[in-house]
Amino acid sequence: MIARGRRWAAGFMVGYFAFCLMLVIPTIPFSPHTLAYALGIAFPLLGLLLFNTPRHREMRQKLSEIRAQRAVVVALYEKHSK
């Protein structure tokens, strides 16, 4: 949905990464497998880091603009096709 220019999809993904992180962190008292725990912490943090990069923000902004342009073109097409 991010590639389609939906702004709420980015918020959903950030929430998903935060949920995954909050799900893994409390398991430390149960002495989980070290590699599994490290990956469970690293991947959500890397995903959040990716969303925070200027290049990713620029891409999401551009995709949102393309979506708006596409909506205008569809509206014009529907108006003139009747």
N, CA, C and O atoms as a GROMACS GRO file, in nm:
protein
  328
    1MET      N    1   0.082  -0.119   0.000
    1MET     CA    2   0.000   0.000   0.000
    1MET      C    3   0.087   0.126   0.000
    1MET      O    4   0.043   0.231  -0.045
    2ILE      N    5   0.206   0.115   0.049
    2ILE     CA    6   0.296   0.231   0.046
    2ILE      C    7   0.328   0.266  -0.099
    2ILE      O    8   0.332   0.383  -0.135
    3ALA      N    9   0.351   0.164  -0.180
    3ALA     CA   10   0.383   0.188  -0.321
    3ALA      C   11   0.265   0.249  -0.395
    3ALA      O   12   0.284   0.310  -0.500
    4ARG      N   13   0.144   0.233  -0.344
    4ARG     CA   14   0.025   0.293  -0.406
    4ARG      C   15   0.001   0.435  -0.357
    4ARG      O   16  -0.094   0.499  -0.402
    5GLY      N   17   0.085   0.486  -0.266
    5GLY     CA   18   0.075   0.624  -0.220
    5GLY      C   19  -0.018   0.644  -0.103
    5GLY      O   20  -0.059   0.757  -0.076
    6ARG      N   21  -0.051   0.541  -0.033
    6ARG     CA   22  -0.140   0.554   0.083
    6ARG      C   23  -0.058   0.594   0.205
    6ARG      O   24   0.034   0.522   0.245
    7ARG      N   25  -0.091   0.708   0.265
    7ARG     CA   26  -0.016   0.757   0.380
    7ARG      C   27  -0.036   0.670   0.504
    7ARG      O   28   0.056   0.652   0.582
    8TRP      N   29  -0.156   0.617   0.522
    8TRP     CA   30  -0.183   0.538   0.641
    8TRP      C   31  -0.104   0.409   0.642
    8TRP      O   32  -0.081   0.352   0.748
    9ALA      N   33  -0.060   0.362   0.526
    9ALA     CA   34   0.015   0.236   0.520
    9ALA      C   35   0.151   0.250   0.588
    9ALA      O   36   0.200   0.156   0.651
   10ALA      N   37   0.211   0.367   0.576
   10ALA     CA   38   0.340   0.389   0.643
   10ALA      C   39   0.322   0.386   0.794
   10ALA      O   40   0.404   0.329   0.866
   11GLY      N   41   0.215   0.446   0.843
   11GLY     CA   42   0.186   0.442   0.986
   11GLY      C   43   0.158   0.300   1.034
   11GLY      O   44   0.197   0.262   1.144
   12PHE      N   45   0.091   0.223   0.950
   12PHE     CA   46   0.064   0.084   0.983
   12PHE      C   47   0.195   0.006   0.996
   12PHE      O   48   0.211  -0.073   1.089
   13MET      N   49   0.288   0.028   0.902
   13MET     CA   50   0.414  -0.044   0.906
   13MET      C   51   0.498  -0.005   1.028
   13MET      O   52   0.561  -0.090   1.091
   14VAL      N   53   0.498   0.123   1.062
   14VAL     CA   54   0.571   0.167   1.182
   14VAL      C   55   0.510   0.104   1.306
   14VAL      O   56   0.582   0.059   1.396
   15GLY      N   57   0.378   0.100   1.312
   15GLY     CA   58   0.311   0.035   1.424
   15GLY      C   59   0.342  -0.113   1.432
   15GLY      O   60   0.360  -0.168   1.540
   16TYR      N   61   0.348  -0.177   1.315
   16TYR     CA   62   0.381  -0.320   1.311
   16TYR      C   63   0.522  -0.344   1.363
   16TYR      O   64   0.544  -0.437   1.441
   17PHE      N   65   0.619  -0.262   1.321
   17PHE     CA   66   0.756  -0.278   1.370
   17PHE      C   67   0.763  -0.254   1.520
   17PHE      O   68   0.831  -0.327   1.592
   18ALA      N   69   0.693  -0.152   1.567
   18ALA     CA   70   0.692  -0.124   1.711
   18ALA      C   71   0.628  -0.238   1.788
   18ALA      O   72   0.676  -0.276   1.895
   19PHE      N   73   0.520  -0.295   1.734
   19PHE     CA   74   0.454  -0.409   1.799
   19PHE      C   75   0.549  -0.529   1.807
   19PHE      O   76   0.559  -0.595   1.910
   20CYS      N   77   0.618  -0.556   1.697
   20CYS     CA   78   0.714  -0.668   1.696
   20CYS      C   79   0.824  -0.647   1.799
   20CYS      O   80   0.864  -0.740   1.869
   21LEU      N   81   0.871  -0.526   1.807
   21LEU     CA   82   0.977  -0.494   1.904
   21LEU      C   83   0.927  -0.511   2.047
   21LEU      O   84   0.996  -0.568   2.131
   22MET      N   85   0.806  -0.462   2.075
   22MET     CA   86   0.750  -0.474   2.209
   22MET      C   87   0.714  -0.618   2.244
   22MET      O   88   0.706  -0.654   2.362
   23LEU      N   89   0.693  -0.700   2.144
   23LEU     CA   90   0.664  -0.841   2.167
   23LEU      C   91   0.791  -0.918   2.204
   23LEU      O   92   0.785  -1.013   2.282
   24VAL      N   93   0.904  -0.878   2.148
   24VAL     CA   94   1.029  -0.952   2.169
   24VAL      C   95   1.100  -0.908   2.297
   24VAL      O   96   1.156  -0.991   2.368
   25ILE      N   97   1.100  -0.781   2.327
   25ILE     CA   98   1.178  -0.728   2.440
   25ILE      C   99   1.145  -0.796   2.573
   25ILE      O  100   1.238  -0.829   2.646
   26PRO      N  101   1.019  -0.818   2.608
   26PRO     CA  102   0.992  -0.879   2.739
   26PRO      C  103   1.032  -1.026   2.753
   26PRO      O  104   1.020  -1.082   2.862
   27THR      N  105   1.078  -1.089   2.647
   27THR     CA  106   1.115  -1.231   2.657
   27THR      C  107   1.255  -1.254   2.712
   27THR      O  108   1.295  -1.369   2.729
   28ILE      N  109   1.330  -1.150   2.741
   28ILE     CA  110   1.468  -1.166   2.788
   28ILE      C  111   1.477  -1.245   2.919
   28ILE      O  112   1.574  -1.320   2.935
   29PRO      N  113   1.382  -1.234   3.015
   29PRO     CA  114   1.396  -1.314   3.138
   29PRO      C  115   1.386  -1.465   3.115
   29PRO      O  116   1.429  -1.544   3.199
   30PHE      N  117   1.330  -1.505   3.002
   30PHE     CA  118   1.314  -1.648   2.974
   30PHE      C  119   1.436  -1.706   2.902
   30PHE      O  120   1.431  -1.821   2.857
   31SER      N  121   1.542  -1.630   2.891
   31SER     CA  122   1.668  -1.667   2.825
   31SER      C  123   1.645  -1.732   2.687
   31SER      O  124   1.671  -1.851   2.668
   32PRO      N  125   1.596  -1.652   2.592
   32PRO     CA  126   1.573  -1.707   2.458
   32PRO      C  127   1.705  -1.732   2.385
   32PRO      O  128   1.811  -1.689   2.431
   33HIS      N  129   1.697  -1.800   2.274
   33HIS     CA  130   1.815  -1.826   2.192
   33HIS      C  131   1.875  -1.690   2.153
   33HIS      O  132   1.802  -1.600   2.111
   34THR      N  133   2.004  -1.676   2.167
   34THR     CA  134   2.071  -1.548   2.146
   34THR      C  135   2.052  -1.493   2.005
   34THR      O  136   2.021  -1.375   1.988
   35LEU      N  137   2.071  -1.578   1.905
   35LEU     CA  138   2.056  -1.532   1.768
   35LEU      C  139   1.913  -1.492   1.737
   35LEU      O  140   1.889  -1.390   1.674
   36ALA      N  141   1.818  -1.572   1.781
   36ALA     CA  142   1.677  -1.540   1.757
   36ALA      C  143   1.639  -1.410   1.826
   36ALA      O  144   1.567  -1.328   1.768
   37TYR      N  145   1.685  -1.390   1.947
   37TYR     CA  146   1.656  -1.267   2.020
   37TYR      C  147   1.720  -1.147   1.952
   37TYR      O  148   1.656  -1.042   1.936
   38ALA      N  149   1.845  -1.162   1.912
   38ALA     CA  150   1.915  -1.051   1.846
   38ALA      C  151   1.846  -1.014   1.715
   38ALA      O  152   1.831  -0.896   1.684
   39LEU      N  153   1.805  -1.114   1.638
   39LEU     CA  154   1.736  -1.085   1.512
   39LEU      C  155   1.598  -1.026   1.538
   39LEU      O  156   1.553  -0.939   1.463
   40GLY      N  157   1.531  -1.071   1.643
   40GLY     CA  158   1.401  -1.016   1.680
   40GLY      C  159   1.409  -0.871   1.722
   40GLY      O  160   1.311  -0.797   1.709
   41ILE      N  161   1.522  -0.830   1.771
   41ILE     CA  162   1.544  -0.689   1.807
   41ILE      C  163   1.596  -0.610   1.687
   41ILE      O  164   1.554  -0.497   1.663
   42ALA      N  165   1.687  -0.669   1.611
   42ALA     CA  166   1.755  -0.597   1.504
   42ALA      C  167   1.662  -0.566   1.386
   42ALA      O  168   1.664  -0.454   1.334
   43PHE      N  169   1.580  -0.661   1.344
   43PHE     CA  170   1.498  -0.638   1.224
   43PHE      C  171   1.393  -0.529   1.243
   43PHE      O  172   1.380  -0.444   1.154
   44PRO      N  173   1.319  -0.525   1.352
   44PRO     CA  174   1.227  -0.411   1.369
   44PRO      C  175   1.300  -0.277   1.380
   44PRO      O  176   1.253  -0.176   1.328
   45LEU      N  177   1.415  -0.277   1.447
   45LEU     CA  178   1.491  -0.151   1.457
   45LEU      C  179   1.542  -0.108   1.320
   45LEU      O  180   1.542   0.011   1.288
   46LEU      N  181   1.587  -0.203   1.239
   46LEU     CA  182   1.631  -0.168   1.104
   46LEU      C  183   1.515  -0.119   1.018
   46LEU      O  184   1.532  -0.027   0.938
   47GLY      N  185   1.398  -0.178   1.035
   47GLY     CA  186   1.280  -0.132   0.962
   47GLY      C  187   1.242   0.010   1.002
   47GLY      O  188   1.210   0.092   0.917
   48LEU      N  189   1.247   0.039   1.132
   48LEU     CA  190   1.218   0.176   1.178
   48LEU      C  191   1.323   0.274   1.129
   48LEU      O  192   1.291   0.388   1.095
   49LEU      N  193   1.448   0.230   1.126
   49LEU     CA  194   1.555   0.315   1.074
   49LEU      C  195   1.534   0.345   0.927
   49LEU      O  196   1.556   0.457   0.882
   50LEU      N  197   1.491   0.245   0.852
   50LEU     CA  198   1.463   0.265   0.710
   50LEU      C  199   1.354   0.369   0.690
   50LEU      O  200   1.367   0.456   0.603
   51PHE      N  201   1.247   0.363   0.768
   51PHE     CA  202   1.138   0.460   0.754
   51PHE      C  203   1.182   0.601   0.790
   51PHE      O  204   1.119   0.698   0.746
   52ASN      N  205   1.288   0.615   0.867
   52ASN     CA  206   1.334   0.746   0.911
   52ASN      C  207   1.435   0.809   0.816
   52ASN      O  208   1.475   0.923   0.839
   53THR      N  209   1.476   0.740   0.712
   53THR     CA  210   1.576   0.796   0.622
   53THR      C  211   1.513   0.901   0.531
   53THR      O  212   1.397   0.888   0.492
   54PRO      N  213   1.589   1.003   0.496
   54PRO     CA  214   1.536   1.107   0.406
   54PRO      C  215   1.496   1.052   0.269
   54PRO      O  216   1.399   1.100   0.210
   55ARG      N  217   1.567   0.955   0.221
   55ARG     CA  218   1.536   0.899   0.089
   55ARG      C  219   1.401   0.826   0.089
   55ARG      O  220   1.324   0.836  -0.007
   56HIS      N  221   1.372   0.755   0.197
   56HIS     CA  222   1.244   0.686   0.208
   56HIS      C  223   1.130   0.786   0.223
   56HIS      O  224   1.023   0.768   0.165
   57ARG      N  225   1.153   0.893   0.300
   57ARG     CA  226   1.051   0.998   0.313
   57ARG      C  227   1.023   1.063   0.178
   57ARG      O  228   0.908   1.088   0.142
   58GLU      N  229   1.129   1.090   0.103
   58GLU     CA  230   1.114   1.149  -0.030
   58GLU      C  231   1.034   1.056  -0.122
   58GLU      O  232   0.948   1.101  -0.197
   59MET      N  233   1.064   0.926  -0.116
   59MET     CA  234   0.991   0.830  -0.198
   59MET      C  235   0.843   0.828  -0.163
   59MET      O  236   0.757   0.827  -0.251
   60ARG      N  237   0.812   0.826  -0.034
   60ARG     CA  238   0.672   0.824   0.008
   60ARG      C  239   0.600   0.951  -0.035
   60ARG      O  240   0.483   0.946  -0.075
   61GLN      N  241   0.667   1.065  -0.028
   61GLN     CA  242   0.608   1.192  -0.073
   61GLN      C  243   0.580   1.188  -0.223
   61GLN      O  244   0.473   1.230  -0.267
   62LYS      N  245   0.675   1.140  -0.300
   62LYS     CA  246   0.659   1.132  -0.445
   62LYS      C  247   0.546   1.037  -0.483
   62LYS      O  248   0.466   1.066  -0.572
   63LEU      N  249   0.537   0.923  -0.415
   63LEU     CA  250   0.430   0.828  -0.443
   63LEU      C  251   0.293   0.887  -0.409
   63LEU      O  252   0.194   0.860  -0.478
   64SER      N  253   0.288   0.966  -0.304
   64SER     CA  254   0.163   1.032  -0.268
   64SER      C  255   0.123   1.135  -0.375
   64SER      O  256   0.005   1.147  -0.409
   65GLU      N  257   0.221   1.208  -0.428
   65GLU     CA  258   0.193   1.304  -0.535
   65GLU      C  259   0.144   1.233  -0.661
   65GLU      O  260   0.052   1.280  -0.727
   66ILE      N  261   0.206   1.122  -0.694
   66ILE     CA  262   0.164   1.045  -0.811
   66ILE      C  263   0.021   0.995  -0.793
   66ILE      O  264  -0.057   0.995  -0.888
   67ARG      N  265  -0.013   0.953  -0.671
   67ARG     CA  266  -0.150   0.908  -0.645
   67ARG      C  267  -0.249   1.022  -0.666
   67ARG      O  268  -0.356   1.001  -0.724
   68ALA      N  269  -0.215   1.141  -0.620
   68ALA     CA  270  -0.304   1.256  -0.638
   68ALA      C  271  -0.319   1.289  -0.787
   68ALA      O  272  -0.429   1.318  -0.833
   69GLN      N  273  -0.210   1.285  -0.861
   69GLN     CA  274  -0.216   1.310  -1.005
   69GLN      C  275  -0.302   1.206  -1.075
   69GLN      O  276  -0.380   1.239  -1.164
   70ARG      N  277  -0.287   1.082  -1.035
   70ARG     CA  278  -0.366   0.974  -1.094
   70ARG      C  279  -0.515   0.994  -1.066
   70ARG      O  280  -0.597   0.967  -1.153
   71ALA      N  281  -0.550   1.041  -0.948
   71ALA     CA  282  -0.690   1.067  -0.913
   71ALA      C  283  -0.747   1.178  -1.000
   71ALA      O  284  -0.863   1.172  -1.042
   72VAL      N  285  -0.667   1.282  -1.027
   72VAL     CA  286  -0.712   1.392  -1.113
   72VAL      C  287  -0.737   1.342  -1.254
   72VAL      O  288  -0.837   1.377  -1.316
   73VAL      N  289  -0.647   1.261  -1.305
   73VAL     CA  290  -0.662   1.208  -1.442
   73VAL      C  291  -0.786   1.120  -1.452
   73VAL      O  292  -0.860   1.129  -1.550
   74VAL      N  293  -0.810   1.036  -1.353
   74VAL     CA  294  -0.928   0.949  -1.355
   74VAL      C  295  -1.055   1.033  -1.350
   74VAL      O  296  -1.152   1.004  -1.420
   75ALA      N  297  -1.055   1.138  -1.267
   75ALA     CA  298  -1.172   1.224  -1.257
   75ALA      C  299  -1.199   1.294  -1.390
   75ALA      O  300  -1.314   1.304  -1.433
   76LEU      N  301  -1.094   1.343  -1.456
   76LEU     CA  302  -1.111   1.408  -1.587
   76LEU      C  303  -1.161   1.309  -1.692
   76LEU      O  304  -1.245   1.343  -1.775
   77TYR      N  305  -1.110   1.189  -1.688
   77TYR     CA  306  -1.152   1.086  -1.784
   77TYR      C  307  -1.300   1.052  -1.766
   77TYR      O  308  -1.375   1.041  -1.863
   78GLU      N  309  -1.341   1.037  -1.640
   78GLU     CA  310  -1.481   1.005  -1.613
   78GLU      C  311  -1.572   1.120  -1.652
   78GLU      O  312  -1.684   1.098  -1.699
   79LYS      N  313  -1.526   1.242  -1.632
   79LYS     CA  314  -1.606   1.360  -1.666
   79LYS      C  315  -1.628   1.370  -1.816
   79LYS      O  316  -1.739   1.401  -1.861
   80HIS      N  317  -1.524   1.344  -1.895
   80HIS     CA  318  -1.532   1.360  -2.039
   80HIS      C  319  -1.581   1.236  -2.111
   80HIS      O  320  -1.614   1.242  -2.229
   81SER      N  321  -1.586   1.123  -2.043
   81SER     CA  322  -1.632   1.002  -2.111
   81SER      C  323  -1.784   0.988  -2.108
   81SER      O  324  -1.839   0.901  -2.175
   82LYS      N  325  -1.852   1.072  -2.032
   82LYS     CA  326  -1.998   1.063  -2.024
   82LYS      C  327  -2.067   1.138  -2.132
   82LYS      O  328  -2.190   1.139  -2.138
   0.00000   0.00000   0.00000
